[in-house]
Structures are given as C-alpha cells and as structure tokens.
Tab-separated table of C-alpha atoms in Angstrom:
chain	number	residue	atom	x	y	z
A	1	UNK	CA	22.632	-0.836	6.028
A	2	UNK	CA	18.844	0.347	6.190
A	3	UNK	CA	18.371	3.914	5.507
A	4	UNK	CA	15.493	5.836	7.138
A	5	UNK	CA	13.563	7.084	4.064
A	6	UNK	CA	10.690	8.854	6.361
A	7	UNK	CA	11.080	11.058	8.606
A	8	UNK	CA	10.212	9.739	11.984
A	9	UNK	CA	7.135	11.310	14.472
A	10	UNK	CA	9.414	13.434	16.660
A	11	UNK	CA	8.292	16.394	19.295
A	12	UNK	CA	10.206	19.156	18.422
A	13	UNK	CA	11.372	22.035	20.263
A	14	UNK	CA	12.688	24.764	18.344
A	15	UNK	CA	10.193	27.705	17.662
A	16	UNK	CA	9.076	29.082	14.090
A	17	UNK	CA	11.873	30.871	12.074
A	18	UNK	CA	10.620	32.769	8.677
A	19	UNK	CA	12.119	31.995	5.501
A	20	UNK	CA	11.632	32.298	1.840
A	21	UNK	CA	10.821	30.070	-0.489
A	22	UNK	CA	13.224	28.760	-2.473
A	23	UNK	CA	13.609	28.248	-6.162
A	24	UNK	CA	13.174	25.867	-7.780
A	25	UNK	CA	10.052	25.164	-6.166
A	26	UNK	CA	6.738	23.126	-6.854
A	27	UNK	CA	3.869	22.604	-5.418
A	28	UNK	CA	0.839	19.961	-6.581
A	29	UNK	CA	-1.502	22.779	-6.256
A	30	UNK	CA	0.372	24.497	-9.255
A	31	UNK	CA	-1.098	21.852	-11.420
A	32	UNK	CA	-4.516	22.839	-13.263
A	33	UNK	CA	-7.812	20.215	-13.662
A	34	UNK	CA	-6.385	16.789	-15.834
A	35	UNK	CA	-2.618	17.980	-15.655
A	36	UNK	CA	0.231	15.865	-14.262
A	37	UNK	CA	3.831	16.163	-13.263
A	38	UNK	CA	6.093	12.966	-13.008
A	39	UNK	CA	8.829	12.991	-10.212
A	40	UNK	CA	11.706	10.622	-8.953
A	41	UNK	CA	12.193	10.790	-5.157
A	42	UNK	CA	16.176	12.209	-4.288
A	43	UNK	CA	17.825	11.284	-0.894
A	44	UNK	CA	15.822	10.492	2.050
A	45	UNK	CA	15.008	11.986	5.557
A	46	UNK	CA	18.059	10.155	6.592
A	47	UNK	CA	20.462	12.241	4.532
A	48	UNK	CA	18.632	15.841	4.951
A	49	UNK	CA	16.716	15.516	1.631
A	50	UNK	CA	13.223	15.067	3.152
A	51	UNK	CA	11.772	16.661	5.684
A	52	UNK	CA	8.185	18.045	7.305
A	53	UNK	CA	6.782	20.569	9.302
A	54	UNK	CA	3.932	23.554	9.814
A	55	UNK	CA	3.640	26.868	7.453
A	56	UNK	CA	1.635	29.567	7.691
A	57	UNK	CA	0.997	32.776	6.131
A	58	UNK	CA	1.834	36.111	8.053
A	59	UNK	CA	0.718	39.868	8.027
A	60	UNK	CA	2.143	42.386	9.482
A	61	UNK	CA	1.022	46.665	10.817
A	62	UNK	CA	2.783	48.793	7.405
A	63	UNK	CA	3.887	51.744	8.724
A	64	UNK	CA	2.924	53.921	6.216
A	65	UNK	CA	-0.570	53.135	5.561
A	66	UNK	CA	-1.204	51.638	9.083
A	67	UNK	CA	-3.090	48.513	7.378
A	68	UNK	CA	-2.131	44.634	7.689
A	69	UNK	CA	-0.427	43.649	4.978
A	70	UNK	CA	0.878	39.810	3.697
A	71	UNK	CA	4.390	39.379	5.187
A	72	UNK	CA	5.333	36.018	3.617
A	73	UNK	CA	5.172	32.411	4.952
A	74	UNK	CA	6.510	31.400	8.487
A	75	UNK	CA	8.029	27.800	9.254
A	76	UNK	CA	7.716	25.741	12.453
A	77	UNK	CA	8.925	22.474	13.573
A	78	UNK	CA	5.605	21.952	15.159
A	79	UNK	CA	2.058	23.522	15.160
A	80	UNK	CA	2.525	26.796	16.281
A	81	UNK	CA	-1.264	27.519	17.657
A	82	UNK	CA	-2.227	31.120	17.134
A	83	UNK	CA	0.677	33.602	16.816
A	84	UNK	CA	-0.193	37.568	16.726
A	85	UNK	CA	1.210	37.720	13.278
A	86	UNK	CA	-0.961	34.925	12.085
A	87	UNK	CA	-2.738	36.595	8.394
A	88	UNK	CA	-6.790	36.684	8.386
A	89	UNK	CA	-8.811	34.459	6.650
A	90	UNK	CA	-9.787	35.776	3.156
A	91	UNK	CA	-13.604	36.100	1.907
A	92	UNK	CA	-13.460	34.001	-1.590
A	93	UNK	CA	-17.006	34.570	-1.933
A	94	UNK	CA	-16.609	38.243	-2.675
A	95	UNK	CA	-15.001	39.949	-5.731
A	96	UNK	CA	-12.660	42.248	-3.814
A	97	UNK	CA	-11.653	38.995	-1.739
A	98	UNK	CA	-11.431	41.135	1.193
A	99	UNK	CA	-10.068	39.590	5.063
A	100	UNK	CA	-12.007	39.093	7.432
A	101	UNK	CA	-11.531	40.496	10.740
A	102	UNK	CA	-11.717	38.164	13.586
A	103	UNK	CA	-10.517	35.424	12.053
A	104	UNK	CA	-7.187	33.440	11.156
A	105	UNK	CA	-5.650	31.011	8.794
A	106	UNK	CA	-5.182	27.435	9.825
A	107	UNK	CA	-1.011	26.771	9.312
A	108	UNK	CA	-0.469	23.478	7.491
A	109	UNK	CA	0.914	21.003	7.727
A	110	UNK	CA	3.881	19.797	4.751
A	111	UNK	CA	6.082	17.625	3.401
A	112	UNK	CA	8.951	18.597	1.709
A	113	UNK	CA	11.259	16.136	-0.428
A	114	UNK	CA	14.085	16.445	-3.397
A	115	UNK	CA	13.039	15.182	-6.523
A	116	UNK	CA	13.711	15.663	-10.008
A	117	UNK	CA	11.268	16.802	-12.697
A	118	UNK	CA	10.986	14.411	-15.340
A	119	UNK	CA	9.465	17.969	-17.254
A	120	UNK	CA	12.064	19.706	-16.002
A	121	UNK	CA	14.825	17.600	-15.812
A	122	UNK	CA	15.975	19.638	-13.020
A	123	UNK	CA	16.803	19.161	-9.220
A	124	UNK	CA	13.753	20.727	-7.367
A	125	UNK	CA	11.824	20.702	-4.117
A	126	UNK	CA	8.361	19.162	-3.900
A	127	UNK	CA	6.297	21.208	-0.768
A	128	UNK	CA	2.887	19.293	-0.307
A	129	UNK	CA	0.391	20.426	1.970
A	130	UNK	CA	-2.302	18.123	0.914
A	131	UNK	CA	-2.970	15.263	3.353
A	132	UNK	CA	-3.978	13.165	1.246
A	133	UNK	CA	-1.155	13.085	-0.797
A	134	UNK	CA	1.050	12.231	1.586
A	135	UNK	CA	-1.050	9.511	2.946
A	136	UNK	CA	-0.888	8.020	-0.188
A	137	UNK	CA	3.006	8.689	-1.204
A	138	UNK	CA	3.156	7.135	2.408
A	139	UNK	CA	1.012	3.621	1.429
A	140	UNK	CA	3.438	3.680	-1.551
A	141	UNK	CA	6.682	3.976	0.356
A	142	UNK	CA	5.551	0.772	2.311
A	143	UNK	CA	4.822	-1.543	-0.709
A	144	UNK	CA	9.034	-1.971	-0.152
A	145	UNK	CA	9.187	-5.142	-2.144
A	146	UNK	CA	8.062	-3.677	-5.268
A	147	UNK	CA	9.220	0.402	-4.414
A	148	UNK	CA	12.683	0.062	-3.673
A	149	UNK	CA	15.673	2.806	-3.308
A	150	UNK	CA	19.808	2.704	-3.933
A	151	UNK	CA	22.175	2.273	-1.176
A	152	UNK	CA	22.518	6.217	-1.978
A	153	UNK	CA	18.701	7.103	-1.146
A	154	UNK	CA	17.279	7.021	-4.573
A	155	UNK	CA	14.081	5.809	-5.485
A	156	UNK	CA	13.904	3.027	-8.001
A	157	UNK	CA	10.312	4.388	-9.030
A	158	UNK	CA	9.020	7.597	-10.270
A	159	UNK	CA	5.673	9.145	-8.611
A	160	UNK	CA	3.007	10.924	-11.159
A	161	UNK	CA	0.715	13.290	-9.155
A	162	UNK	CA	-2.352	14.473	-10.960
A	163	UNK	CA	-4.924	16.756	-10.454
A	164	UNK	CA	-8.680	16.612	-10.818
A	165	UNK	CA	-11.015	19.519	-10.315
A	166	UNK	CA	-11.047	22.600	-9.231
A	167	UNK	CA	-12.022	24.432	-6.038
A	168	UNK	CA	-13.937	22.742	-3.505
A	169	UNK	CA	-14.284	20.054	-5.704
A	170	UNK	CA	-10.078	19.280	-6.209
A	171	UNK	CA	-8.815	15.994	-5.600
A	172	UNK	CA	-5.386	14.584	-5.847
A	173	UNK	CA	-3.700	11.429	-6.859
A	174	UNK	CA	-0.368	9.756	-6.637
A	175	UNK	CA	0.772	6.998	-9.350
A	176	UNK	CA	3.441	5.022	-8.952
A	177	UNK	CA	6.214	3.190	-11.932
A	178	UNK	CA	9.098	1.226	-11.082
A	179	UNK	CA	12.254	2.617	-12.817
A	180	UNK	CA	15.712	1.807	-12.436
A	181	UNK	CA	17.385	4.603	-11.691
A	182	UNK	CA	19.889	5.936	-15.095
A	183	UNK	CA	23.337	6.373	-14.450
A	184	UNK	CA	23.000	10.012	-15.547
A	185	UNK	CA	20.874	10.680	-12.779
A	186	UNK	CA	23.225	8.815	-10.355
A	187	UNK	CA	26.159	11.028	-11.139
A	188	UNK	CA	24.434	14.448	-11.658
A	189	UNK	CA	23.230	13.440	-8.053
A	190	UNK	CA	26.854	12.943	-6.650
A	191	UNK	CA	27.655	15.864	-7.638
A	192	UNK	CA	24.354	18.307	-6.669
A	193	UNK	CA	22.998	16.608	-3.335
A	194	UNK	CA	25.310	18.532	-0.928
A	195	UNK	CA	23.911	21.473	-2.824
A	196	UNK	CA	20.383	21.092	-0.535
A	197	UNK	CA	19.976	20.250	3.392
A	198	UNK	CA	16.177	20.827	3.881
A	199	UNK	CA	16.645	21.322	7.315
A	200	UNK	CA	18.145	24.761	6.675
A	201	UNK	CA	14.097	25.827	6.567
A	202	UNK	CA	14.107	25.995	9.927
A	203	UNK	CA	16.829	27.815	10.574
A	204	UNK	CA	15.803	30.656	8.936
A	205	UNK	CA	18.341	29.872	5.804
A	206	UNK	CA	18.048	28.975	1.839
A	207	UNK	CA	17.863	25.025	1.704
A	208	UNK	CA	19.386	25.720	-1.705
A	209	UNK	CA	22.572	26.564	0.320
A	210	UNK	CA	23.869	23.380	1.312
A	211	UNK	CA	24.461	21.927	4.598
A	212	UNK	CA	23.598	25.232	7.514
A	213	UNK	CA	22.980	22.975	10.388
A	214	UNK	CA	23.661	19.784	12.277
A	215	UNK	CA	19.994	19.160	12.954
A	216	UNK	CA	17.625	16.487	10.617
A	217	UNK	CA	14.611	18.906	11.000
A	218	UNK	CA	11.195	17.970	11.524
A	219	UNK	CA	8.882	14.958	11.646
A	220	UNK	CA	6.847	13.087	9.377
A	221	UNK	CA	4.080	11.517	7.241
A	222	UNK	CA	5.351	8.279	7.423
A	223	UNK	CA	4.779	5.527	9.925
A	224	UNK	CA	3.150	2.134	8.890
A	225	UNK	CA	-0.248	0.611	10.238
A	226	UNK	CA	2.288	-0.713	13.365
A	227	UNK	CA	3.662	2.655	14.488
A	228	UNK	CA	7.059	2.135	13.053
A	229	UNK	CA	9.136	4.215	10.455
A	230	UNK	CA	9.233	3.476	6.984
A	231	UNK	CA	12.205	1.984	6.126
A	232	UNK	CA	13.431	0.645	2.420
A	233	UNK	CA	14.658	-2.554	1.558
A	234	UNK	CA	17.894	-2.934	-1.282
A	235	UNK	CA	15.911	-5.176	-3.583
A	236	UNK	CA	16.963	-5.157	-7.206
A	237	UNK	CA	14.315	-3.048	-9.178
A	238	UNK	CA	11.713	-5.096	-10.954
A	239	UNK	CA	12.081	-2.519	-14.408
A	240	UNK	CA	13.537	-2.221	-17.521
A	241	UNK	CA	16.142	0.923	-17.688
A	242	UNK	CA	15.196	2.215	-20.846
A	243	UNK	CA	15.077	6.008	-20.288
A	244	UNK	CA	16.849	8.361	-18.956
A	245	UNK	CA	14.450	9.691	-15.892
C-alpha cells in the first residue's frame, strides 16, 4: 500500500472557524540568527497528521474602550480575501509600532505537520508559514529513493531547519539525514498518534484532542514538477540506527 504523505491541491468549501493555538507548538520563526531545531516527520496527510491551510490575525471593537483590539488568529480552508475582522497592518518603522488605518494584513498561507523534537523529545506541531520552506521540505519529500517512510507514516529521515538573519534580511533552510526510525519512537507513536487529528483546526477544536471530525482538512504544498501528489515509496532506509531520534 502507498500512503499519501502530502496533502493533495483540493478546493475547499468550508468557511474560516477561529481556534487557538495549541501547545506544544513551534514555529521556524521562533528560531534566532545561526540557531537550529532538528525534527522527524510523524504520520502523514493520509492519516490526519499533516495538513495546510490560510491564518490570519483578527481585531475586534472592545466595548469598553471602543478601540480595535488583537482578537487571536482565524483558520480557513482556503484564502479567505478580506473579512471585516481582518487586524491592520502594523507600522514597524515607528517606536510605538502603531496600526495603520486603511490597511490590512495579508493571511498566510501554512503547513502544519506532527513531528518530534529531537530538543525536546516531545510530540509537537510544526506551523510554517514560510514558502520557502515548504518548497524545499517539498523537493525533499520527492527525493523518495533516498527519503523514505514506515508502512505506519514515519519518516526514515530527520529535517534540520535553520535560521539565518534577521528582519528583512531572514532566510531559511531545510537539511535533510536519513535515520532509521528507533523502536522507542515507534511505540511511543502507537500509543500518542490518536492523541492529534490536525483537521480538528478547522473545526474550531484543539487538534491536541484527538480525532473531532471525519474530514482530512485542507490542501497542500506538495505536488511534483508533473502535477501529481507526493507519494512515498517502502524502501529500506539507507542509515545506521544508532540513536535514539
């Protein structure tokens, strides 16, 4: 059997829901200029362990001081143009970083995916929102001969994303090792991955909550130069197993 690691380009129809973020959480942009985290991919899009979408940040009127305020992050199967509780671009250039009136954030496009933190060493949920990283986890994910996965959806390869700068000047990269996975990780996995169903963001519930919903959520990242899906390949791992992440 061939499992569907990425999620497919699919038109969705269900509107934006708001949720929180869960924890634990991580996001590349938590990483300071010359730091690095190290990561093994857990499940797949197939089994409700990856999954993408649009975010962006809301304000709402408070009713006491009659001012916009930040209201949290809002989730949407697909772009959700301009809503009225879209939040106002902020001035960076000025101390106060005021908003400024007129104008609106841009929502973003992620991709979310289980992994586990070889810091860590804890089950967590990687949210990127930088293109390029995903185009390159994506290039990765098609080099199938040498990046492989189990029959259980988990990848026989760590990924090491570093950052590099700072501002307008930040860039991203994504490294890729070829581990077998351990069998600790195999059977803390049997026993945690009905813990998480990343489709639940979109439903307005905790993905931290386990299975809330039939539905595989939302699209993509991860077609090859042809169009298709990304699909894996059982090949044994080309590796040697000695440690433990």
């Amino acid at each position: 059997m061939t499992l569907t690691i990425m999620p497919p380009e699919l038109v969705a129809e269900k509107d934006k829901i708001e949720t929180k973020e869960p924890q634990p959480y991580w996001k590349p942009s938590s990483l300071k200029d010359g730091e690095s985290e190290e990561f093994r991919l857990l499940g797949c899009y197939q089994t409700g362990h990856a999954v993408t979408g649009w975010q962006y940040a809301s304000e709402v009127l408070d009713d006491k001081s009659g001012e916009l305020r930040f209201n949290g992050f809002v989730v949407s199967r697909s772009h959700p143009g301009t809503p009225s509780d879209i939040a106002r671009e902020t001035d960076w250039s000025k101390p106060d970083r005021p908003k400024i009136d007129g104008t609106s954030v841009k929502p973003r496009r992620f991709l979310a995916w289980v992994a586990t933190s070889a810091a860590r060493g804890r089950l967590e949920v990687m949210f990127i929102e930088q293109k390029s990283l995903r185009e390159q986890l994506t290039e990765i994910l098609q080099e199938d001969e040498d990046y492989t996965w189990t029959d259980d959806g988990l990848a026989n390869f760590s990924i090491k994303i570093s950052r590099k700068g700072t501002g307008l000047e930040t860039s991203y990269s994504i490294l890729p090792k070829v581990r077998a996975v351990p069998d600790k990780i195999k059977k803390e996995w049997e026993t945690q991955k009905e813990s998480i169903w990343l489709p639940n963001f979109f439903e307005g519930e905790d993905p931290f909550a386990g299975r809330k919903t039939d539905e595989k959520g939302l699209p993509a990242g991860g077609t090859d130069k042809h169009g298709a899906t990304v699909l894996t390949k059982k090949a044994k791992p080309k590796t040697n197993n000695d440690t433990e992440f």
